[in-house]
Coordinates of C-alpha atoms in Angstrom, one line a residue:
Chain A
M293 CA -196.6 -220.2 18.8
A294 CA -192.9 -219.7 18.5
S295 CA -193.0 -216.1 19.5
Q296 CA -189.7 -214.2 20.1
A297 CA -188.2 -214.3 23.6
Q298 CA -189.3 -211.2 25.5
L299 CA -187.9 -209.5 28.6
S300 CA -189.7 -206.8 30.5
F301 CA -189.6 -205.4 34.0
D302 CA -192.0 -204.2 36.6
R303 CA -191.5 -202.3 39.8
P304 CA -194.5 -202.9 42.0
D305 CA -192.8 -201.1 44.9
N306 CA -189.5 -199.3 45.5
R307 CA -187.5 -202.3 46.7
T308 CA -188.8 -205.1 44.3
L309 CA -188.0 -205.8 40.7
I310 CA -190.1 -208.3 38.8
V311 CA -188.5 -209.8 35.7
R312 CA -191.1 -210.9 33.2
L313 CA -190.1 -213.6 30.7
A314 CA -192.4 -214.3 27.8
G315 CA -192.3 -216.1 24.5
S316 CA -190.0 -218.9 23.6
W317 CA -186.6 -219.0 25.3
R318 CA -184.5 -221.3 23.2
V319 CA -180.8 -221.3 22.2
A320 CA -181.7 -221.7 18.5
D321 CA -184.2 -218.7 18.5
G322 CA -181.8 -216.3 20.3
V323 CA -182.2 -215.1 23.8
P324 CA -182.0 -211.4 25.1
S325 CA -178.8 -210.4 26.8
P326 CA -178.9 -210.2 30.7
S327 CA -177.3 -206.8 30.6
A328 CA -180.8 -205.2 30.4
V329 CA -181.5 -206.6 33.9
Q330 CA -178.1 -205.3 35.1
D331 CA -179.1 -201.8 33.8
E332 CA -182.4 -202.1 35.6
L333 CA -180.6 -203.0 38.8
E334 CA -178.4 -199.9 38.5
S335 CA -181.4 -197.6 38.4
D336 CA -182.8 -195.8 41.4
P337 CA -184.1 -196.6 43.9
P338 CA -181.8 -199.6 44.6
V339 CA -183.5 -203.0 44.1
E340 CA -183.4 -205.3 47.1
C341 CA -185.5 -208.2 45.9
I342 CA -185.9 -209.8 42.6
R343 CA -188.8 -212.0 41.5
F344 CA -189.6 -213.8 38.3
D345 CA -192.8 -213.9 36.4
T346 CA -193.0 -216.6 33.8
Q347 CA -196.7 -216.9 33.2
N348 CA -196.3 -216.2 29.5
L349 CA -193.1 -218.2 29.1
G350 CA -193.4 -220.6 26.2
A351 CA -190.9 -223.3 25.4
W352 CA -187.4 -223.0 27.0
D353 CA -184.2 -224.9 27.0
T354 CA -180.5 -224.3 27.7
G355 CA -180.9 -220.8 26.4
L356 CA -182.9 -219.8 29.5
L357 CA -180.5 -221.5 31.8
I358 CA -177.5 -219.7 30.4
F359 CA -179.4 -216.4 30.8
L360 CA -180.2 -217.2 34.4
R361 CA -176.7 -218.3 35.2
K362 CA -175.3 -215.1 33.9
L363 CA -177.8 -213.2 36.0
Q364 CA -176.8 -215.2 39.1
D365 CA -173.1 -214.3 38.5
G366 CA -174.2 -210.6 38.3
F367 CA -176.1 -210.9 41.6
A368 CA -173.3 -212.6 43.4
N369 CA -171.5 -209.3 44.3
R370 CA -174.6 -207.4 45.1
Q371 CA -176.9 -207.2 48.1
V372 CA -180.0 -208.6 46.4
E373 CA -182.4 -211.1 47.5
V374 CA -183.4 -213.4 44.7
D375 CA -186.7 -215.3 44.8
A376 CA -186.4 -218.1 42.3
G377 CA -189.9 -219.3 43.1
G378 CA -191.4 -217.8 39.9
L379 CA -189.2 -219.8 37.6
P380 CA -190.3 -223.0 35.9
E381 CA -189.6 -225.8 38.4
G382 CA -187.3 -227.7 36.1
A383 CA -185.2 -224.7 35.4
G384 CA -184.7 -224.0 39.1
R385 CA -183.7 -227.6 39.7
L386 CA -181.2 -227.6 36.9
L387 CA -179.6 -224.4 38.1
N388 CA -179.2 -226.0 41.6
L389 CA -177.6 -229.0 40.0
A390 CA -175.1 -226.9 38.0
A391 CA -174.2 -225.1 41.3
A392 CA -174.1 -228.3 43.4
V393 CA -170.4 -229.0 42.9
P394 CA -168.2 -225.9 43.2
E395 CA -165.9 -225.1 40.3
K396 CA -162.6 -226.8 40.6
K397 CA -159.9 -224.1 40.4
D398 CA -156.6 -226.0 40.6
T399 CA -157.0 -228.4 37.8
G400 CA -153.7 -227.3 36.4
K401 CA -155.2 -226.6 33.0
G402 CA -155.7 -223.3 31.2
A403 CA -154.0 -220.0 31.7
K404 CA -150.5 -221.1 32.6
R405 CA -148.1 -218.9 30.7
T406 CA -144.5 -220.2 30.3
S407 CA -141.8 -217.9 29.3
F408 CA -140.0 -218.3 26.0
L409 CA -136.8 -219.5 27.7
A410 CA -138.7 -222.1 29.7
M411 CA -140.3 -223.3 26.5
V412 CA -137.0 -223.7 24.7
G413 CA -135.6 -225.5 27.7
G414 CA -138.5 -227.8 27.8
E415 CA -138.2 -228.6 24.1
V416 CA -134.5 -229.4 24.6
I417 CA -135.1 -231.7 27.5
T418 CA -137.8 -233.5 25.5
A419 CA -135.5 -233.8 22.5
V420 CA -132.6 -235.2 24.7
A421 CA -135.0 -237.7 26.3
S422 CA -136.4 -238.8 23.1
T423 CA -133.0 -239.3 21.6
A424 CA -132.0 -241.3 24.6
E425 CA -135.1 -243.4 24.2
M426 CA -134.3 -244.0 20.5
V427 CA -130.8 -245.1 21.3
R428 CA -132.1 -247.4 23.9
F429 CA -134.6 -248.9 21.4
I430 CA -131.8 -249.4 18.9
G431 CA -129.7 -251.1 21.5
E432 CA -132.6 -253.4 22.5
A433 CA -133.3 -254.2 18.9
T434 CA -129.6 -255.1 18.4
I435 CA -129.7 -257.4 21.5
A436 CA -132.9 -259.1 20.1
L437 CA -131.1 -259.6 16.7
G438 CA -128.2 -261.1 18.6
A439 CA -130.5 -263.5 20.4
F440 CA -132.0 -264.4 17.0
L441 CA -128.6 -265.2 15.6
R442 CA -127.8 -267.4 18.5
G443 CA -131.2 -269.1 17.9
R444 CA -132.6 -268.0 21.3
A445 CA -135.1 -265.4 20.3
S446 CA -138.8 -266.2 21.1
Y447 CA -141.0 -265.2 18.2
R448 CA -143.6 -267.0 16.1
R449 CA -142.4 -268.3 12.8
S450 CA -145.9 -268.1 11.3
E451 CA -146.1 -264.5 12.2
L452 CA -142.7 -263.8 10.5
M453 CA -144.0 -265.5 7.3
L454 CA -147.2 -263.4 7.4
I455 CA -145.2 -260.2 7.7
I456 CA -142.9 -261.3 4.9
Q457 CA -145.8 -261.9 2.7
E458 CA -147.4 -258.6 3.7
C459 CA -144.3 -256.5 3.0
G460 CA -142.9 -258.6 0.2
A461 CA -145.2 -260.0 -2.4
Q462 CA -148.1 -257.7 -1.6
A463 CA -145.9 -254.6 -2.1
L464 CA -145.0 -255.7 -5.7
P465 CA -147.9 -253.9 -7.6
I466 CA -147.2 -250.4 -6.1
V467 CA -143.4 -250.9 -6.3
S468 CA -143.8 -251.8 -10.0
L469 CA -145.9 -248.8 -10.8
I470 CA -143.7 -246.3 -9.0
S471 CA -140.4 -247.6 -10.3
F472 CA -141.6 -248.0 -13.8
L473 CA -142.7 -244.4 -13.8
V474 CA -139.5 -243.2 -12.2
G475 CA -137.5 -245.0 -14.9
L476 CA -139.7 -243.4 -17.5
I477 CA -139.3 -239.9 -16.0
L478 CA -135.5 -240.2 -15.8
A479 CA -135.4 -241.3 -19.4
F480 CA -137.5 -238.3 -20.5
V481 CA -135.4 -235.8 -18.5
G482 CA -132.2 -237.3 -19.9
A483 CA -133.5 -237.6 -23.5
V484 CA -134.3 -233.9 -23.9
Q485 CA -130.8 -232.9 -22.8
L486 CA -128.8 -235.7 -24.6
M487 CA -130.6 -235.3 -27.9
Q488 CA -129.1 -231.9 -28.2
F489 CA -125.7 -233.6 -28.6
G490 CA -127.1 -236.6 -30.6
A491 CA -126.1 -238.7 -27.6
Q492 CA -129.4 -240.2 -26.9
I493 CA -128.0 -243.7 -26.6
Y494 CA -126.6 -242.6 -23.2
V495 CA -130.1 -242.5 -21.8
A496 CA -129.6 -246.2 -21.2
D497 CA -126.5 -245.4 -19.0
L498 CA -128.3 -242.7 -17.2
V499 CA -131.4 -244.7 -16.4
G500 CA -129.4 -247.9 -15.6
I501 CA -127.0 -246.2 -13.2
A502 CA -129.5 -243.9 -11.5
M503 CA -131.9 -246.7 -10.9
V504 CA -129.4 -249.3 -9.7
R505 CA -127.3 -247.0 -7.5
E506 CA -130.0 -244.6 -6.1
M507 CA -133.6 -244.7 -7.2
G508 CA -134.4 -248.4 -6.9
A509 CA -133.4 -248.6 -3.3
M510 CA -134.7 -245.2 -2.4
M511 CA -138.1 -245.5 -4.1
A512 CA -138.6 -249.0 -2.6
A513 CA -137.7 -247.7 0.8
I514 CA -140.0 -244.7 0.6
I515 CA -142.9 -246.8 -0.5
M516 CA -142.2 -249.2 2.3
A517 CA -142.0 -246.4 4.8
G518 CA -145.5 -245.2 3.8
R519 CA -147.0 -248.6 3.5
T520 CA -145.4 -250.9 6.0
G521 CA -143.7 -248.5 8.4
A522 CA -147.0 -246.8 9.1
A523 CA -148.7 -250.2 9.4
F524 CA -146.2 -251.4 12.0
A525 CA -146.7 -248.2 14.0
A526 CA -150.4 -248.5 13.9
Q527 CA -150.4 -252.2 14.8
L528 CA -148.0 -251.8 17.8
G529 CA -149.8 -248.6 18.8
T530 CA -153.1 -250.4 18.9
M531 CA -151.5 -253.2 20.8
T532 CA -150.3 -250.7 23.4
V533 CA -153.8 -249.2 23.7
N534 CA -155.3 -252.7 24.2
E535 CA -152.7 -253.6 26.9
E536 CA -151.5 -256.4 24.6
I537 CA -147.9 -255.3 25.1
D538 CA -148.4 -255.2 28.8
A539 CA -149.7 -258.8 28.6
L540 CA -146.6 -259.9 26.8
K541 CA -144.3 -258.2 29.4
T542 CA -146.1 -259.7 32.4
L543 CA -145.6 -263.1 30.8
G544 CA -141.9 -262.3 30.6
I545 CA -142.0 -262.3 26.8
S546 CA -139.9 -259.5 25.3
P547 CA -141.9 -257.4 22.9
M548 CA -138.6 -256.6 21.2
E549 CA -138.2 -260.3 20.3
F550 CA -141.8 -261.1 19.8
L551 CA -143.0 -258.1 17.8
V552 CA -140.1 -256.0 16.7
L553 CA -137.7 -258.7 15.6
P554 CA -139.9 -260.4 13.0
R555 CA -140.8 -257.1 11.5
M556 CA -137.2 -256.1 11.3
L557 CA -136.2 -259.5 9.8
A558 CA -139.0 -259.4 7.2
L559 CA -137.9 -256.0 5.9
I560 CA -134.2 -256.9 6.0
L561 CA -135.0 -259.9 3.8
M562 CA -137.6 -258.4 1.5
M563 CA -136.1 -254.9 0.9
P564 CA -133.1 -256.1 -1.2
L565 CA -135.4 -258.2 -3.3
L566 CA -137.8 -255.3 -3.8
C567 CA -134.9 -253.1 -4.7
L568 CA -133.6 -255.5 -7.4
Y569 CA -137.1 -255.7 -8.7
A570 CA -137.5 -252.0 -8.7
D571 CA -134.1 -251.6 -10.6
L572 CA -135.4 -254.0 -13.3
V573 CA -138.8 -252.4 -13.7
G574 CA -137.2 -248.9 -13.8
M575 CA -134.9 -249.9 -16.6
L576 CA -137.9 -251.3 -18.4
G577 CA -139.4 -247.8 -18.1
G578 CA -136.3 -246.3 -19.6
L579 CA -136.3 -248.9 -22.4
L580 CA -139.8 -248.0 -23.4
V581 CA -138.8 -244.3 -23.8
G582 CA -135.5 -245.3 -25.6
V583 CA -137.1 -247.7 -28.0
G584 CA -140.4 -245.8 -28.5
M585 CA -139.1 -242.2 -28.8
L586 CA -135.4 -242.1 -29.4
D587 CA -135.1 -244.7 -32.2
I588 CA -132.7 -246.9 -30.2
T589 CA -133.2 -250.6 -30.9
F590 CA -133.9 -253.0 -28.1
V591 CA -130.6 -254.8 -28.5
E592 CA -128.6 -251.5 -28.6
Y593 CA -130.4 -250.3 -25.4
F594 CA -129.8 -253.6 -23.7
N595 CA -126.1 -253.7 -24.6
Q596 CA -125.6 -250.1 -23.6
T597 CA -127.2 -250.8 -20.2
V598 CA -125.1 -253.9 -19.6
G599 CA -122.0 -252.0 -20.5
A600 CA -122.8 -249.1 -18.1
V601 CA -124.0 -250.9 -15.0
D602 CA -121.5 -253.1 -13.2
L603 CA -121.9 -255.4 -10.3
N604 CA -120.6 -252.9 -7.7
D605 CA -123.4 -250.6 -8.5
I606 CA -126.0 -253.3 -8.1
A607 CA -124.4 -254.4 -4.8
L608 CA -124.3 -250.9 -3.5
G609 CA -128.1 -250.5 -4.2
V610 CA -128.9 -253.8 -2.5
V611 CA -126.8 -253.1 0.6
K612 CA -128.4 -249.7 0.9
S613 CA -131.9 -251.2 0.6
A614 CA -131.2 -253.6 3.4
V615 CA -130.1 -250.7 5.6
F616 CA -133.2 -248.8 4.6
G617 CA -135.3 -251.8 5.6
V618 CA -133.9 -251.7 9.1
L619 CA -134.6 -248.0 9.3
V620 CA -138.2 -248.4 8.2
A621 CA -138.8 -251.3 10.6
L622 CA -137.2 -249.5 13.5
S623 CA -138.9 -246.2 13.1
G624 CA -142.3 -248.0 12.6
C625 CA -141.8 -250.1 15.7
L626 CA -140.3 -247.4 17.8
R627 CA -143.2 -245.0 17.2
G628 CA -145.7 -247.8 17.7
M629 CA -144.2 -248.8 21.1
Q630 CA -144.0 -245.1 22.2
S631 CA -147.6 -244.6 21.3
G632 CA -150.0 -243.1 23.9
R633 CA -153.1 -244.9 25.0
S634 CA -155.7 -243.3 22.7
A635 CA -157.0 -243.5 19.2
S636 CA -155.5 -240.1 18.2
A637 CA -152.2 -241.2 19.7
V638 CA -152.1 -244.2 17.3
G639 CA -152.7 -241.8 14.4
V640 CA -149.8 -239.6 15.6
A641 CA -147.6 -242.6 15.9
A642 CA -148.3 -243.7 12.3
T643 CA -147.6 -240.3 10.9
S644 CA -144.5 -239.8 13.0
A645 CA -143.2 -243.3 11.9
V646 CA -143.4 -242.3 8.2
V647 CA -141.7 -239.0 8.8
T648 CA -139.0 -240.5 11.0
A649 CA -138.3 -243.2 8.4
I650 CA -138.1 -240.9 5.4
V651 CA -135.8 -238.5 7.2
F652 CA -133.5 -241.3 8.2
I653 CA -133.6 -242.8 4.7
I654 CA -132.6 -239.6 3.0
V655 CA -129.9 -238.8 5.6
T656 CA -128.4 -242.3 5.4
D657 CA -128.5 -242.1 1.6
A658 CA -126.5 -238.9 1.7
I659 CA -124.0 -240.5 4.0
F660 CA -123.7 -243.4 1.6
A661 CA -123.2 -241.0 -1.4
V662 CA -120.3 -239.2 0.4
V663 CA -118.7 -242.4 1.7
T664 CA -118.9 -244.3 -1.7
N665 CA -117.4 -241.2 -3.4
I666 CA -114.5 -241.2 -1.0
I667 CA -113.7 -244.9 -1.3
G668 CA -114.4 -244.8 -5.0
V669 CA -117.2 -247.4 -5.3
Chain B
M14 CA -164.1 -268.8 53.0
A15 CA -162.8 -267.9 56.4
V16 CA -159.1 -268.4 56.5
D17 CA -157.8 -270.0 59.7
A18 CA -156.1 -267.1 61.4
T19 CA -153.3 -269.3 62.8
K20 CA -152.3 -270.5 59.3
Q21 CA -152.1 -267.2 57.6
E22 CA -149.0 -266.7 55.6
A23 CA -148.0 -263.5 53.9
H24 CA -147.9 -264.0 50.1
I25 CA -147.5 -260.4 48.9
T26 CA -146.2 -257.7 51.2
V27 CA -146.3 -254.0 50.1
R28 CA -144.1 -251.8 52.2
N29 CA -144.0 -248.0 52.2
L30 CA -144.8 -247.9 48.5
T31 CA -144.9 -244.5 46.8
M32 CA -146.1 -244.3 43.2
A33 CA -145.4 -241.3 41.0
Y34 CA -145.3 -240.2 37.4
G35 CA -142.3 -238.0 37.4
D36 CA -142.8 -235.5 40.2
F37 CA -146.5 -236.1 40.4
V38 CA -147.2 -238.4 43.4
I39 CA -150.2 -240.6 42.9
Q40 CA -150.2 -242.5 46.2
R41 CA -147.7 -242.6 49.0
D42 CA -146.8 -244.8 52.0
L43 CA -148.9 -247.8 51.0
S44 CA -148.3 -250.8 53.3
F45 CA -150.4 -253.9 53.4
T46 CA -150.2 -257.7 53.3
V47 CA -152.0 -260.1 51.1
N48 CA -152.2 -263.6 52.7
R49 CA -151.9 -266.8 50.7
G50 CA -155.2 -268.0 49.4
E51 CA -157.2 -264.9 50.1
V52 CA -159.2 -262.7 47.7
F53 CA -157.7 -259.2 48.2
I54 CA -159.5 -256.1 46.8
I55 CA -157.9 -252.9 45.9
M56 CA -160.7 -250.3 45.9
G57 CA -161.3 -246.6 45.8
G58 CA -162.9 -244.0 43.7
S59 CA -162.2 -243.4 40.1
G60 CA -158.7 -242.1 39.4
C61 CA -157.2 -242.9 42.8
G62 CA -154.5 -245.1 41.4
K63 CA -155.9 -248.6 41.9
S64 CA -154.8 -249.9 38.5
T65 CA -151.5 -248.1 38.9
L66 CA -151.0 -249.9 42.1
M67 CA -151.6 -253.2 40.3
R68 CA -149.1 -252.2 37.6
H69 CA -146.5 -251.8 40.3
M70 CA -147.3 -255.2 41.7
I71 CA -147.0 -257.0 38.4
G72 CA -143.8 -255.4 37.3
L73 CA -145.0 -252.9 34.7
K74 CA -144.1 -249.8 36.6
T75 CA -141.2 -249.2 38.9
P76 CA -142.0 -247.7 42.3
A77 CA -140.7 -244.3 43.2
K78 CA -140.0 -245.6 46.7
G79 CA -140.7 -248.6 48.9
E80 CA -140.9 -252.3 48.1
V81 CA -143.1 -255.2 47.0
L82 CA -142.3 -258.6 48.5
Y83 CA -143.4 -261.9 47.2
G84 CA -142.9 -264.3 50.0
E85 CA -139.6 -263.2 51.4
K86 CA -138.2 -261.9 48.0
D87 CA -138.0 -258.3 47.1
F88 CA -139.5 -258.0 43.7
W89 CA -138.0 -254.7 42.5
A90 CA -134.6 -255.4 44.0
A91 CA -134.2 -258.6 42.0
D92 CA -132.5 -258.5 38.6
L93 CA -134.6 -258.6 35.5
E94 CA -134.2 -262.4 35.0
D95 CA -135.3 -263.2 38.6
R96 CA -138.1 -260.8 38.2
Q97 CA -139.3 -262.5 35.0
R98 CA -139.1 -265.8 36.8
M99 CA -141.3 -264.4 39.6
M100 CA -143.7 -262.9 37.0
R101 CA -144.2 -266.4 35.6
H102 CA -146.1 -267.2 38.7
F103 CA -148.6 -264.4 38.1
G104 CA -151.6 -264.5 35.9
V105 CA -153.0 -261.2 34.9
L106 CA -156.5 -260.4 33.5
Y107 CA -156.4 -256.9 32.0
Q108 CA -159.3 -254.6 31.9
S109 CA -160.0 -255.1 28.2
G110 CA -158.9 -258.7 28.1
A111 CA -155.8 -257.7 26.2
L112 CA -155.9 -260.8 24.0
W113 CA -153.3 -260.7 21.2
S114 CA -155.5 -259.8 18.3
S115 CA -153.5 -261.5 15.6
M116 CA -153.9 -264.9 17.3
T117 CA -156.9 -267.2 17.8
L118 CA -158.1 -267.9 21.4
A119 CA -156.3 -271.3 21.4
E120 CA -153.1 -269.7 20.3
N121 CA -153.5 -266.9 22.9
V122 CA -153.7 -269.5 25.7
A123 CA -151.0 -271.7 24.1
L124 CA -148.3 -269.0 23.8
P125 CA -147.2 -268.9 27.5
L126 CA -147.2 -272.7 27.4
E127 CA -145.0 -272.8 24.3
E128 CA -142.6 -270.3 25.9
Y129 CA -142.2 -271.9 29.3
T130 CA -143.1 -275.6 29.1
D131 CA -141.7 -278.6 27.2
L132 CA -145.1 -279.9 26.3
S133 CA -145.6 -281.3 22.8
P134 CA -147.8 -279.3 20.5
N135 CA -150.5 -281.9 20.9
D136 CA -150.5 -281.5 24.7
I137 CA -150.4 -277.8 24.5
R138 CA -153.5 -277.9 22.3
E139 CA -155.2 -280.0 24.9
V140 CA -154.3 -277.8 27.8
A141 CA -155.5 -274.7 25.9
S142 CA -158.8 -276.4 25.2
L143 CA -159.2 -277.4 28.8
K144 CA -158.5 -273.8 30.0
L145 CA -161.0 -272.4 27.5
A146 CA -163.5 -275.0 28.7
L147 CA -162.9 -273.9 32.3
V148 CA -164.1 -270.4 31.5
G149 CA -167.0 -271.7 29.4
L150 CA -165.5 -271.2 26.0
A151 CA -165.2 -274.8 24.8
G152 CA -165.5 -274.8 21.0
F153 CA -164.2 -271.3 20.5
E154 CA -160.6 -272.3 20.0
E155 CA -160.3 -271.1 16.5
F156 CA -162.1 -267.8 17.0
Y157 CA -160.1 -264.5 16.8
P158 CA -160.6 -262.0 19.7
S159 CA -162.5 -259.6 17.4
E160 CA -165.1 -262.2 16.6
I161 CA -166.4 -262.7 20.2
S162 CA -168.2 -260.4 22.6
G163 CA -166.5 -258.3 25.3
G164 CA -167.6 -260.7 28.1
M165 CA -166.2 -263.6 26.2
Q166 CA -162.9 -261.7 25.6
K167 CA -162.6 -261.3 29.3
R168 CA -163.2 -264.9 30.0
A169 CA -160.7 -265.9 27.3
G170 CA -158.2 -263.4 28.9
L171 CA -158.8 -265.3 32.2
A172 CA -158.1 -268.6 30.4
R173 CA -154.8 -267.2 29.2
A174 CA -154.0 -265.9 32.7
M175 CA -154.5 -269.4 34.1
A176 CA -152.4 -271.1 31.4
L177 CA -149.3 -271.6 33.6
D178 CA -151.3 -272.5 36.7
P179 CA -150.3 -269.3 38.5
D180 CA -150.0 -268.9 42.3
I181 CA -151.4 -265.4 42.1
L182 CA -154.1 -264.1 39.8
F183 CA -154.5 -260.3 39.3
F184 CA -157.7 -258.9 37.9
D185 CA -158.1 -255.3 36.7
E186 CA -161.7 -254.3 36.9
P187 CA -163.1 -257.7 36.0
S188 CA -166.7 -256.6 36.0
A189 CA -166.3 -253.4 34.0
G190 CA -168.4 -253.5 30.9
L191 CA -170.2 -256.7 31.9
D192 CA -173.9 -257.0 32.5
P193 CA -174.9 -257.9 36.1
I194 CA -175.3 -261.6 35.4
S195 CA -172.0 -262.0 33.5
A196 CA -170.3 -260.0 36.3
R197 CA -171.8 -262.3 38.9
L198 CA -170.7 -265.4 36.9
L199 CA -167.2 -264.0 36.7
D200 CA -167.2 -263.4 40.5
D201 CA -168.3 -267.0 41.0
L202 CA -165.6 -268.2 38.7
I203 CA -162.9 -266.2 40.6
L204 CA -164.0 -267.8 43.9
E205 CA -164.1 -271.2 42.3
L206 CA -160.6 -270.8 40.9
R207 CA -159.3 -269.6 44.2
D208 CA -160.7 -272.6 46.0
S209 CA -159.7 -275.2 43.4
L210 CA -156.3 -273.9 42.4
G211 CA -155.5 -272.5 45.9
A212 CA -154.3 -269.3 44.2
T213 CA -154.1 -265.9 45.8
V214 CA -156.3 -263.4 44.1
V215 CA -155.8 -259.6 43.9
V216 CA -158.7 -257.7 42.3
V217 CA -158.9 -254.0 41.4
T218 CA -162.5 -252.9 41.4
H219 CA -165.0 -250.4 42.6
E220 CA -168.0 -252.7 42.0
L221 CA -169.6 -252.9 45.4
A222 CA -171.6 -256.1 44.7
S223 CA -168.4 -257.9 43.7
I224 CA -166.5 -256.5 46.6
F225 CA -168.9 -257.8 49.2
A226 CA -169.4 -261.1 47.3
I227 CA -165.7 -262.2 47.0
A228 CA -163.4 -260.2 49.3
D229 CA -161.6 -261.5 52.3
N230 CA -159.5 -258.4 52.7
S231 CA -159.1 -255.1 51.1
V232 CA -157.3 -251.8 50.9
F233 CA -159.0 -248.5 50.3
L234 CA -157.1 -245.8 48.4
D235 CA -158.1 -242.1 48.7
P236 CA -157.4 -239.8 45.9
E237 CA -157.5 -236.6 48.0
T238 CA -155.0 -237.5 50.7
R239 CA -153.2 -239.7 48.2
T240 CA -152.7 -242.6 50.5
M241 CA -154.6 -245.6 51.9
I242 CA -157.1 -244.8 54.5
A243 CA -158.4 -248.3 55.4
V244 CA -157.4 -251.9 55.4
G245 CA -159.6 -254.9 56.3
N246 CA -162.6 -257.0 55.3
P247 CA -165.0 -254.7 53.4
K248 CA -168.0 -255.9 55.3
T249 CA -166.3 -255.1 58.6
L250 CA -165.2 -251.8 57.2
R251 CA -168.8 -251.0 56.1
D252 CA -170.2 -251.7 59.6
E253 CA -167.4 -250.5 61.7
S254 CA -165.2 -248.0 59.9
E255 CA -165.0 -244.6 61.6
D256 CA -163.8 -242.9 58.4
P257 CA -166.6 -241.1 56.6
K258 CA -165.1 -241.5 53.1
V259 CA -164.8 -245.3 53.5
H260 CA -168.2 -245.5 55.0
R261 CA -169.8 -243.5 52.2
F262 CA -168.0 -245.5 49.5
L263 CA -169.1 -248.8 50.9
T264 CA -172.7 -247.8 51.4
R265 CA -172.9 -246.1 48.0
G266 CA -173.3 -242.8 49.7
E267 CA -176.7 -243.9 51.0
S268 CA -175.9 -243.7 54.7
T269 CA -173.7 -241.4 56.6
L270 CA -172.0 -241.8 59.9
P271 CA -173.7 -240.3 62.9
G272 CA -172.4 -236.8 63.6
E273 CA -171.7 -236.1 59.9

């Protein structure tokens, strides 16, 4: 008998208004607007007393309560006597419950408009503070590294090994795939241009130098930023949420040495190896295009590559990759340690770790490019 | 356990402590004394700053004003190294247990021992097993924190807090999330440890049953006036306090003071 909600009025005498509710009053079925009652109140002669008649009221839920609450708000600034006796008992009690604790006004939330200037100022203050925090973090990491070099850092060797495995051997498949394809793509791009001059043999130079100087280190670093940097941030963030970092601090164990140091060491050690590996696999990708498409023999391609790439180029790539390793580890750990104490904050920390790491990697790479150009490496 | 009044010796003294996040003051002008060997409760409604007060006492947050003294020594005026030395005499049980999730229970308990004692690996293993046995977790040495229940995690956290035989044990909401029987067992364990180790115990809680069962002394923080409004034994406070807020809290709001 899910009949529509019905609202009707009755004026048994001049001063009384009876509001009749009938049918089913449920949120899902739609509920009449309280404005009809307001209109009725406006009419002459003025109403002084309101009663409810709910004899034909069917099922009701929150829909009815919302209707009544809006009515109450309307009555508040009117001299009307409301007799809630006719309402279903449960509804009356729920309304009293909702009104039991007065609305808290000064919660400091909501409509607080700040001017544009204040907003800019606030952002600047935040940016300065976060830069200071970052510098402090880097300083603390350096101190931890110093303690490690003097053999006085407290960390667990087994944990370091685990992280090395995690960010070394286990990263090989994805590094293989990406660098192979990058080598292949470089060869294709070069081949199309160089074939116009019949100089396709120089594809070997192009792929070799580009992989060794730039792309090997960069691709490995970006993969590690997405893979390991985010993982570091999520791990440390969750440890913050669980008070595990607090537990370390109260034991006087420095989280810098215990957590950040092994992660940094693992990446410093593994990134150069991953970079060399990526260089090699990338050149294999180029080789495939050269031999398969450009009619260069394997030996020719090999000799051309050996002639083009010298040890300085390789060394440059390896040094860069170690620096990138530090950047990935530091941004992952920094964001993880800064993480707030909630699940969404950990997600934000992981995202922000990847973004920070990639920005730093690209900026550092640009600095390297300029500096090596000036000193002629 | 009634402490002989003539032998009372201040172990922790909090003097005019003000706690704030930036400009936002959480609690101001807190002054109280925790005597050696007593169970001291920090109580108050939700969000009044109980846990924050504990974080100030264990060195995780710097006070905006005032001091915390351990014995005669000013904790926050000491340099970092001194402070860490003092912190080694604390054991802290965090609300969630805060076990290091990448380590087994035995490794969790062993870590402080590895850091601060010269025991051989074999001895450390034995000490860790003993501490786990004390909290009823013998045989769980090789379990990871995620493999055991919440109550067991708390007890393992307690085993770790006791690893270095601390003078002071801090508990943050020990009975939160435990069923009444486990909570009761943990209370008994706290009293047992206090009596056998002679440790001073500071407990943050709002669990009335626990409060009346274990407390010797307490401080009541009020979120509205942002300061402490009562100090003393909770039973005495319940029966004698003139303050309606304290009275209502300690009677679960069931009785009110005459004239209210």
